Amino acid sequence: TVHEYMELRDRNIAVSDVYEPGSTFKTVILTAMLDDPDVKIDTTMRLPARYKNFGGKYGEIKDDHGGWDSLTLKQVIEQSSNVGMSELGWKYYNSRRDTLRAMVEKMFPYGKMSPDVVAPEYKTYVNNLNASNRDFLNFCYGYSTRISALQLITFYNALGAGGRMVNPQFCKGVRRGEKLLENKPIVLNERIVREDILTSVHVDEYSLDV
């Protein structure tokens, strides 16, 4: 089989390509859940891991690694447990899936970034979470959605910046003769989540501390 590679004009992989983010999106889902005023998630709770059937053939969720039967919420993120994240979603949002989707879309930059580089941006989206249990469960641990790398980085940057989300910039400014025309930050959201969530969700190089 011969695979042809097509170079697209002005294509920038980080900006133009959309993909299912997988485990890197678990932080987004959990942050949205913790920010839900109608749900009180005990951060010391233990969640099932390794395997659970949430109903029928398409409700089977497995973890590809680890031998634990249950994990703390912090360990669910550290060990990237699909089962643990699915349990959170099923317990609190199975009967109101659109609520979880709306909360994620409120804090995550699904719209066009329009960065200061010439690159096409393609449509990002979320599957219909009410269409099947599988789509909903997949969404809880980073699938059934398509985003760009730039959008994901923008979210993590906001977590590290006290919740303030700004539009990504590649160029600090443009010099014309002796004059520097600076690109001023464009704020997309002054605070994506409550301040107490930012103090309880700490992102470092290795893990999400809850």
mmCIF file of C-alpha atoms in Angstrom, residues 25-198:
data_model
loop_
_atom_site.group_PDB
_atom_site.id
_atom_site.type_symbol
_atom_site.label_atom_id
_atom_site.label_comp_id
_atom_site.label_asym_id
_atom_site.label_seq_id
_atom_site.Cartn_x
_atom_site.Cartn_y
_atom_site.Cartn_z
ATOM 1 C CA PHE A 25 -8.470 15.852 28.394
ATOM 2 C CA LYS A 26 -9.234 14.182 31.735
ATOM 3 C CA THR A 27 -8.053 17.298 33.541
ATOM 4 C CA VAL A 28 -10.568 19.354 31.549
ATOM 5 C CA ILE A 29 -13.441 17.022 32.445
ATOM 6 C CA LEU A 30 -12.540 16.836 36.136
ATOM 7 C CA THR A 31 -12.057 20.610 36.444
ATOM 8 C CA ALA A 32 -15.510 21.176 34.955
ATOM 9 C CA MET A 33 -17.053 18.670 37.373
ATOM 10 C CA LEU A 34 -15.374 20.258 40.384
ATOM 11 C CA ASP A 35 -16.682 23.665 39.282
ATOM 12 C CA ASP A 36 -20.276 22.421 39.156
ATOM 13 C CA PRO A 37 -22.218 24.084 42.011
ATOM 14 C CA ASP A 38 -24.827 21.305 41.885
ATOM 15 C CA VAL A 39 -22.306 18.511 42.469
ATOM 16 C CA LYS A 40 -20.194 18.047 45.572
ATOM 17 C CA ILE A 41 -17.341 15.724 44.718
ATOM 18 C CA ASP A 42 -15.429 14.475 47.723
ATOM 19 C CA THR A 43 -11.781 14.620 46.652
ATOM 20 C CA THR A 44 -10.944 11.832 49.115
ATOM 21 C CA MET A 45 -13.416 9.431 47.513
ATOM 22 C CA ARG A 46 -12.310 6.110 46.022
ATOM 23 C CA LEU A 47 -13.429 5.076 42.563
ATOM 24 C CA PRO A 48 -13.503 1.716 40.765
ATOM 25 C CA ALA A 49 -10.563 0.948 38.495
ATOM 26 C CA ARG A 50 -9.387 -1.740 36.079
ATOM 27 C CA TYR A 51 -12.857 -2.795 34.847
ATOM 28 C CA LYS A 52 -16.520 -1.903 35.144
ATOM 29 C CA ASN A 53 -19.590 -2.561 33.031
ATOM 30 C CA PHE A 54 -21.887 0.475 32.929
ATOM 31 C CA GLY A 55 -24.609 -1.429 31.123
ATOM 32 C CA GLY A 56 -24.534 -3.784 28.158
ATOM 33 C CA LYS A 57 -21.907 -4.705 25.603
ATOM 34 C CA TYR A 58 -20.986 -1.106 24.852
ATOM 35 C CA GLY A 59 -20.828 -0.115 28.498
ATOM 36 C CA GLU A 60 -17.669 -2.085 29.262
ATOM 37 C CA ILE A 61 -14.747 0.121 30.257
ATOM 38 C CA LYS A 62 -11.279 -1.223 30.964
ATOM 39 C CA ASP A 63 -7.987 0.254 32.103
ATOM 40 C CA ASP A 64 -5.076 -0.854 29.957
ATOM 41 C CA HIS A 65 -2.613 -0.826 32.842
ATOM 42 C CA GLY A 66 -2.426 -1.293 36.604
ATOM 43 C CA GLY A 67 -3.772 -3.937 38.934
ATOM 44 C CA TRP A 68 -5.874 -1.778 41.260
ATOM 45 C CA ASP A 69 -9.517 -2.470 41.972
ATOM 46 C CA SER A 70 -10.083 1.069 43.242
ATOM 47 C CA LEU A 71 -8.226 4.379 43.309
ATOM 48 C CA THR A 72 -8.526 7.722 45.063
ATOM 49 C CA LEU A 73 -9.606 10.650 42.922
ATOM 50 C CA LYS A 74 -6.031 11.917 42.835
ATOM 51 C CA GLN A 75 -4.772 8.499 41.756
ATOM 52 C CA VAL A 76 -7.418 8.311 39.013
ATOM 53 C CA ILE A 77 -5.677 11.257 37.367
ATOM 54 C CA GLU A 78 -2.144 10.161 38.224
ATOM 55 C CA GLN A 79 -2.741 6.663 36.850
ATOM 56 C CA SER A 80 -5.001 7.882 34.034
ATOM 57 C CA SER A 81 -7.891 5.562 34.872
ATOM 58 C CA ASN A 82 -10.607 5.449 32.219
ATOM 59 C CA VAL A 83 -12.830 3.465 34.575
ATOM 60 C CA GLY A 84 -12.496 6.017 37.373
ATOM 61 C CA MET A 85 -13.378 8.955 35.117
ATOM 62 C CA SER A 86 -16.290 7.016 33.632
ATOM 63 C CA GLU A 87 -17.598 6.335 37.145
ATOM 64 C CA LEU A 88 -17.555 10.058 37.963
ATOM 65 C CA GLY A 89 -19.426 10.899 34.781
ATOM 66 C CA TRP A 90 -21.938 8.085 35.183
ATOM 67 C CA LYS A 91 -22.652 8.843 38.820
ATOM 68 C CA TYR A 92 -23.188 12.577 38.482
ATOM 69 C CA TYR A 93 -24.131 13.240 34.854
ATOM 70 C CA ASN A 94 -25.633 10.156 33.220
ATOM 71 C CA SER A 95 -29.130 11.628 33.492
ATOM 72 C CA ARG A 96 -27.966 15.125 32.450
ATOM 73 C CA ARG A 97 -25.266 14.600 29.879
ATOM 74 C CA ASP A 98 -25.891 17.917 28.167
ATOM 75 C CA THR A 99 -25.067 19.665 31.438
ATOM 76 C CA LEU A 100 -21.573 18.185 31.516
ATOM 77 C CA ARG A 101 -21.043 19.031 27.878
ATOM 78 C CA ALA A 102 -22.172 22.632 28.445
ATOM 79 C CA MET A 103 -19.856 23.061 31.442
ATOM 80 C CA VAL A 104 -16.885 21.774 29.461
ATOM 81 C CA GLU A 105 -17.691 23.992 26.483
ATOM 82 C CA LYS A 106 -18.045 26.998 28.802
ATOM 83 C CA MET A 107 -14.501 26.687 30.127
ATOM 84 C CA PHE A 108 -12.706 25.074 27.182
ATOM 85 C CA PRO A 109 -11.865 27.148 24.063
ATOM 86 C CA TYR A 110 -13.713 25.140 21.399
ATOM 87 C CA GLY A 111 -14.019 28.159 19.113
ATOM 88 C CA LYS A 112 -11.451 29.354 16.595
ATOM 89 C CA MET A 113 -8.242 30.600 18.189
ATOM 90 C CA SER A 114 -7.282 32.937 15.324
ATOM 91 C CA PRO A 115 -3.622 33.097 16.435
ATOM 92 C CA ASP A 116 -1.150 35.473 14.846
ATOM 93 C CA VAL A 117 0.081 32.903 12.340
ATOM 94 C CA VAL A 118 -1.300 32.118 8.917
ATOM 95 C CA ALA A 119 -2.849 28.681 9.296
ATOM 96 C CA PRO A 120 -6.292 27.215 8.581
ATOM 97 C CA GLU A 121 -8.382 26.120 11.531
ATOM 98 C CA TYR A 122 -10.834 23.265 11.156
ATOM 99 C CA LYS A 123 -14.046 22.706 13.043
ATOM 100 C CA THR A 124 -13.814 21.135 16.477
ATOM 101 C CA TYR A 125 -16.775 19.324 17.929
ATOM 102 C CA VAL A 126 -18.287 17.016 20.534
ATOM 103 C CA ASN A 127 -20.294 13.925 19.598
ATOM 104 C CA ASN A 128 -23.949 13.657 20.551
ATOM 105 C CA LEU A 129 -23.529 12.352 24.095
ATOM 106 C CA ASN A 130 -27.166 11.253 24.238
ATOM 107 C CA ALA A 131 -26.796 9.019 21.188
ATOM 108 C CA SER A 132 -25.175 6.151 23.071
ATOM 109 C CA ASN A 133 -23.717 5.219 26.424
ATOM 110 C CA ARG A 134 -20.401 4.592 24.724
ATOM 111 C CA ASP A 135 -20.110 8.122 23.367
ATOM 112 C CA PHE A 136 -20.890 9.539 26.795
ATOM 113 C CA LEU A 137 -18.454 7.286 28.637
ATOM 114 C CA ASN A 138 -15.742 7.947 26.054
ATOM 115 C CA PHE A 139 -16.214 11.684 26.516
ATOM 116 C CA CYS A 140 -15.557 11.315 30.250
ATOM 117 C CA TYR A 141 -12.002 10.156 29.606
ATOM 118 C CA GLY A 142 -11.026 12.227 26.584
ATOM 119 C CA TYR A 143 -12.696 10.849 23.474
ATOM 120 C CA SER A 144 -15.865 11.585 21.476
ATOM 121 C CA THR A 145 -14.483 15.080 20.942
ATOM 122 C CA ARG A 146 -12.084 16.657 18.451
ATOM 123 C CA ILE A 147 -9.813 19.567 19.356
ATOM 124 C CA SER A 148 -6.506 21.098 18.297
ATOM 125 C CA ALA A 149 -3.273 20.983 20.268
ATOM 126 C CA LEU A 150 -3.353 24.780 20.500
ATOM 127 C CA GLN A 151 -6.762 24.708 22.175
ATOM 128 C CA LEU A 152 -5.566 22.191 24.755
ATOM 129 C CA ILE A 153 -2.427 24.201 25.497
ATOM 130 C CA THR A 154 -4.555 27.326 25.894
ATOM 131 C CA PHE A 155 -6.631 25.567 28.561
ATOM 132 C CA TYR A 156 -3.594 24.367 30.534
ATOM 133 C CA ASN A 157 -2.032 27.801 30.252
ATOM 134 C CA ALA A 158 -5.174 29.271 31.831
ATOM 135 C CA LEU A 159 -4.929 26.837 34.759
ATOM 136 C CA GLY A 160 -1.350 27.936 35.319
ATOM 137 C CA ALA A 161 -2.269 31.606 35.023
ATOM 138 C CA GLY A 162 -4.832 31.711 37.812
ATOM 139 C CA GLY A 163 -7.771 30.892 35.545
ATOM 140 C CA ARG A 164 -7.234 33.756 33.086
ATOM 141 C CA MET A 165 -7.457 32.486 29.526
ATOM 142 C CA VAL A 166 -5.785 34.509 26.790
ATOM 143 C CA ASN A 167 -5.625 34.022 23.062
ATOM 144 C CA PRO A 168 -2.331 32.351 22.078
ATOM 145 C CA GLN A 169 0.289 34.543 20.439
ATOM 146 C CA PHE A 170 3.407 33.489 18.586
ATOM 147 C CA CYS A 171 4.733 36.992 17.954
ATOM 148 C CA LYS A 172 5.408 39.563 20.668
ATOM 149 C CA GLY A 173 5.267 42.421 18.207
ATOM 150 C CA VAL A 174 6.235 43.790 14.824
ATOM 151 C CA ARG A 175 9.040 46.291 14.352
ATOM 152 C CA ARG A 176 8.543 48.930 11.709
ATOM 153 C CA GLY A 177 11.631 51.041 11.479
ATOM 154 C CA GLU A 178 12.400 52.194 15.005
ATOM 155 C CA LYS A 179 8.898 51.562 16.264
ATOM 156 C CA LEU A 180 7.765 48.294 17.882
ATOM 157 C CA LEU A 181 4.081 47.545 17.535
ATOM 158 C CA GLU A 182 3.352 45.121 20.367
ATOM 159 C CA ASN A 183 0.680 42.458 20.198
ATOM 160 C CA LYS A 184 -1.390 43.053 23.289
ATOM 161 C CA PRO A 185 -2.947 40.038 25.032
ATOM 162 C CA ILE A 186 -6.528 39.244 24.067
ATOM 163 C CA VAL A 187 -8.426 37.863 27.056
ATOM 164 C CA LEU A 188 -10.882 35.113 26.181
ATOM 165 C CA ASN A 189 -12.075 34.485 29.732
ATOM 166 C CA GLU A 190 -11.053 36.326 32.883
ATOM 167 C CA ARG A 191 -11.632 33.218 35.004
ATOM 168 C CA ILE A 192 -12.518 29.823 33.601
ATOM 169 C CA VAL A 193 -13.297 28.293 37.022
ATOM 170 C CA ARG A 194 -13.789 29.347 40.605
ATOM 171 C CA GLU A 195 -10.671 30.331 42.514
ATOM 172 C CA ASP A 196 -11.050 27.546 45.075
ATOM 173 C CA ILE A 197 -10.952 24.992 42.254
ATOM 174 C CA LEU A 198 -7.675 26.415 41.015
#
